[in-house]
CSV table of C-alpha atoms in Angstrom, one decimal:
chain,number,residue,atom,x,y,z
S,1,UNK,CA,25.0,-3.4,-53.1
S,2,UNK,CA,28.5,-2.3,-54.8
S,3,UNK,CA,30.0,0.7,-53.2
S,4,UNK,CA,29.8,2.4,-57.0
S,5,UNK,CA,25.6,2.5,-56.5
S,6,UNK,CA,26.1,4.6,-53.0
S,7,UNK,CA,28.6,7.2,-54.2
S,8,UNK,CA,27.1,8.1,-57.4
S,9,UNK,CA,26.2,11.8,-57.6
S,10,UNK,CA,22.8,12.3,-58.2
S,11,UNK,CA,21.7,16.3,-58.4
S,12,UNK,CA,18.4,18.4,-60.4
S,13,UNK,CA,21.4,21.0,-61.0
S,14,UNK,CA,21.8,20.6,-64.5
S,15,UNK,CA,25.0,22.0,-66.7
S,16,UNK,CA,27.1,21.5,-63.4
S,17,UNK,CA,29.9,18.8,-63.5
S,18,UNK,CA,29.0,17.3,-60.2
S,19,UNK,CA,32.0,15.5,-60.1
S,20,UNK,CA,34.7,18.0,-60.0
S,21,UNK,CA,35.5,20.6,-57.4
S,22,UNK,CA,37.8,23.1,-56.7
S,23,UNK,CA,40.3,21.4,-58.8
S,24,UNK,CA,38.4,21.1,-61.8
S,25,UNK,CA,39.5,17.5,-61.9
S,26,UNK,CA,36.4,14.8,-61.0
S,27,UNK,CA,36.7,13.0,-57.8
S,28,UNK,CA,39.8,14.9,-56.1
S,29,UNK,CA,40.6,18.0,-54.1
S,30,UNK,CA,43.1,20.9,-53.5
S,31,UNK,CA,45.9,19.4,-51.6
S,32,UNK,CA,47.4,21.1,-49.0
S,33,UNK,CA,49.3,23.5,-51.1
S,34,UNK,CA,46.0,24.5,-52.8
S,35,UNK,CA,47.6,23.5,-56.1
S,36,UNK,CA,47.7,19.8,-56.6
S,37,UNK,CA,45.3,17.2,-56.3
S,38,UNK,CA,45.1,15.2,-52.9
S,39,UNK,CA,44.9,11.5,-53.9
S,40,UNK,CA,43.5,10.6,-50.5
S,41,UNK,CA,39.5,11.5,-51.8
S,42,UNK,CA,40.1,9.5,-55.4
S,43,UNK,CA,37.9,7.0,-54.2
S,44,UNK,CA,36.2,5.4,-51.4
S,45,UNK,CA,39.3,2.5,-50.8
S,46,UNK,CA,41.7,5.5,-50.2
S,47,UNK,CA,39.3,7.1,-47.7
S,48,UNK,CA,39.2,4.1,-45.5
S,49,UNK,CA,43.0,3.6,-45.5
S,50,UNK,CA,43.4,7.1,-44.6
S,51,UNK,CA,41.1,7.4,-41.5
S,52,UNK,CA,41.1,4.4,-38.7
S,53,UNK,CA,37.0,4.4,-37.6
S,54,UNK,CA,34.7,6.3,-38.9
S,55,UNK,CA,34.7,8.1,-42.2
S,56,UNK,CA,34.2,12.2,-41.5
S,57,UNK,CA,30.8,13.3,-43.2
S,58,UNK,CA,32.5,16.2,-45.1
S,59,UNK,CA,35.2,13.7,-46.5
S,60,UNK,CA,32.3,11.3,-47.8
S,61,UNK,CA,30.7,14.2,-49.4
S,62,UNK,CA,33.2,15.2,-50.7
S,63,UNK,CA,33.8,11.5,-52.7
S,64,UNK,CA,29.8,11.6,-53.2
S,65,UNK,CA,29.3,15.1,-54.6
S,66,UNK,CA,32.9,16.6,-55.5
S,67,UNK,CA,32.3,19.4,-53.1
S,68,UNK,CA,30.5,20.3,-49.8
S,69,UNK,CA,28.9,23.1,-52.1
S,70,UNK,CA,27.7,20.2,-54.2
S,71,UNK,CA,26.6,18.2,-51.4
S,72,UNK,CA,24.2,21.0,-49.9
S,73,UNK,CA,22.7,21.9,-53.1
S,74,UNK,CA,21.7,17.8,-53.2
S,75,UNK,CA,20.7,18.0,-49.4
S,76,UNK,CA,18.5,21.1,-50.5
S,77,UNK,CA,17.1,19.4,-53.3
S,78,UNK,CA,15.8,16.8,-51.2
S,79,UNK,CA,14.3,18.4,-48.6
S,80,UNK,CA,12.0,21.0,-51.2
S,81,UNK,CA,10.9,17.2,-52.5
S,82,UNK,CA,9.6,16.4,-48.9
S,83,UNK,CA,8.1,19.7,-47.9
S,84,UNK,CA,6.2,19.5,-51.5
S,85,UNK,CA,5.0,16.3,-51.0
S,86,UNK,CA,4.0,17.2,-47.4
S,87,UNK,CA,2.3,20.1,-48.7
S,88,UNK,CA,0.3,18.3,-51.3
S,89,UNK,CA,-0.5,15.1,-48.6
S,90,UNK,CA,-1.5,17.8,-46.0
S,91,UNK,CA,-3.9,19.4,-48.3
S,92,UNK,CA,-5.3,16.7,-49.7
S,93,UNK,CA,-6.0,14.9,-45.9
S,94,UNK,CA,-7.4,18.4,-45.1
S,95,UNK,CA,-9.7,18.0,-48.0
S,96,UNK,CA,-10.8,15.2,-47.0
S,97,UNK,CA,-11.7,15.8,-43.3
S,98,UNK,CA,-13.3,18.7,-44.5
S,99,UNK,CA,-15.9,16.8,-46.5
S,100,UNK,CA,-16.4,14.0,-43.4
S,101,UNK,CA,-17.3,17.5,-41.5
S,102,UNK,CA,-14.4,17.4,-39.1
S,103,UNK,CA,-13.6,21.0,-39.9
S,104,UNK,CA,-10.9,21.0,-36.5
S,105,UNK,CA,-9.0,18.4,-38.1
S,106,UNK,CA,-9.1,20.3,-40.9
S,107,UNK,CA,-7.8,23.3,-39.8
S,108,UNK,CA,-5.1,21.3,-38.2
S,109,UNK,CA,-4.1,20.3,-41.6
S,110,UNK,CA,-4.4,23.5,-43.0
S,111,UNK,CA,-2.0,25.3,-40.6
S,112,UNK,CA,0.1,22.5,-41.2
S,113,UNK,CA,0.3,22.8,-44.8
S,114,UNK,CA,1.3,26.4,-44.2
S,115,UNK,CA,3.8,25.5,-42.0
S,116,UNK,CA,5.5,23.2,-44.2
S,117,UNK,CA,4.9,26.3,-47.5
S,118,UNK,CA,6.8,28.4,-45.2
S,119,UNK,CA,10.1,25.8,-45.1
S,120,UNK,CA,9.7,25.1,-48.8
S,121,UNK,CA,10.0,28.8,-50.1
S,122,UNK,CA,12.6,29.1,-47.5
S,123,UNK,CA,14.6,25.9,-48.9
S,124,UNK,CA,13.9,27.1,-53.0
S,125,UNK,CA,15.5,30.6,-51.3
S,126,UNK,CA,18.7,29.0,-49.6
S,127,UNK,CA,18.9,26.8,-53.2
S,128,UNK,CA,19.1,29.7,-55.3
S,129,UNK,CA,21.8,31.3,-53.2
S,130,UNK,CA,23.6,28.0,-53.4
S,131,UNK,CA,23.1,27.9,-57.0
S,132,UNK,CA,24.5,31.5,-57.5
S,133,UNK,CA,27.5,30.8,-55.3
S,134,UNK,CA,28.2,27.6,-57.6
S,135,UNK,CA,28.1,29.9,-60.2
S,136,UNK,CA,30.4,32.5,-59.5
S,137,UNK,CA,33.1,29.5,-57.8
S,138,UNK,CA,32.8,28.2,-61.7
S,139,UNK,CA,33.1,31.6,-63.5
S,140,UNK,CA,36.5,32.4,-60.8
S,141,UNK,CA,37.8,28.9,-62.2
S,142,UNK,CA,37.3,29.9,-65.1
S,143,UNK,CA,39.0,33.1,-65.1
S,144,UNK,CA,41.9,31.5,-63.0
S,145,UNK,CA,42.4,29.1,-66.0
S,146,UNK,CA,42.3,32.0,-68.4
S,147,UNK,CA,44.9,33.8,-66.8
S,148,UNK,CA,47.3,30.3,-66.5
S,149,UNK,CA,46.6,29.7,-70.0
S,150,UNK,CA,47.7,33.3,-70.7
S,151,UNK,CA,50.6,33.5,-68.3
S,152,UNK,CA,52.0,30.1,-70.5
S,153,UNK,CA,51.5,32.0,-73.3
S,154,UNK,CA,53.7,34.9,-72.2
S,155,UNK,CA,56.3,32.3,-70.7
S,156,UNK,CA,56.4,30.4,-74.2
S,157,UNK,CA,56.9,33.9,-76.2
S,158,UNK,CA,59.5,34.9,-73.7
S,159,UNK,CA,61.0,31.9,-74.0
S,160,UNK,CA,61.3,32.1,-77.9
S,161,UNK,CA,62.4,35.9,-77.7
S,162,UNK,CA,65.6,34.7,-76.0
């Protein structure tokens, strides 16, 4: 399996560009100035000449999904899949033991089924917050650009005033 198949972003949040991050740039960060990009997270080579052992989870994330923002959202995602699918199995075994006339077992499966509801809404919950703060990271890039963009502008009619 070529390392390109395991770090390919793979997110249900559509209209995103889950390969940038704070930079704006895909597959990099902020260096340590906050400005620049750091080179060290271009790719997955760079990584392992950087750190001797074990690469850090939040530094493969960061290669995976551009951001740890990006990489929760993903986690989310997949854990709402589970809980529906355990929803739907748990209901349709407690269908099932209800007919047989084991109606313990079904109860079992019922109360299980709720259980596992319970974690879902919370999970579709915690990925609408996570959604919303994606959101507002993009929209402060966004005005952070505007205002570079106009500062330039300024610069380059200050610059032709003298």
């Amino acid at each position: 399996m070529a390392v390109d198949d395991v770090f390919e972003a793979r997110s249900k949040m559509a209209g995103y560009d889950q390969g940038a991050n704070e930079t704006g740039i895909p597959g990099t960060r902020a260096g340590e100035d906050g400005k620049g990009e750091d080179p060290g997270f271009a790719d997955y080579g760079a990584l392992e000449r950087r750190y001797d052992g074990p690469i850090p989870t939040d530094a493969l994330d960061r290669l995976r999904f551009g951001s740890g923002l990006m990489a929760e959202i993903a986690r989310t995602e997949d854990s709402i899949v589970f809980f529906r699918q355990e929803i739907v199995r748990m209901r349709t075994s407690a269908r099932r033991w209800f007919e047989r006339g084991n109606l313990e077992m079904a109860r079992h499966n019922i109360a299980d089924s709720r259980l596992y509801l319970r974690e879902w809404r919370t999970l579709r919950r915690r990925l609408e917050n996570l959604g919303a703060e994606l959101r507002a990271k993009d929209r402060a890039r966004a005005e952070r650009a505007q205002l570079l963009n106009a500062k330039r502008v300024l610069d380059l009619i200050g610059e032709a005033a003298d």
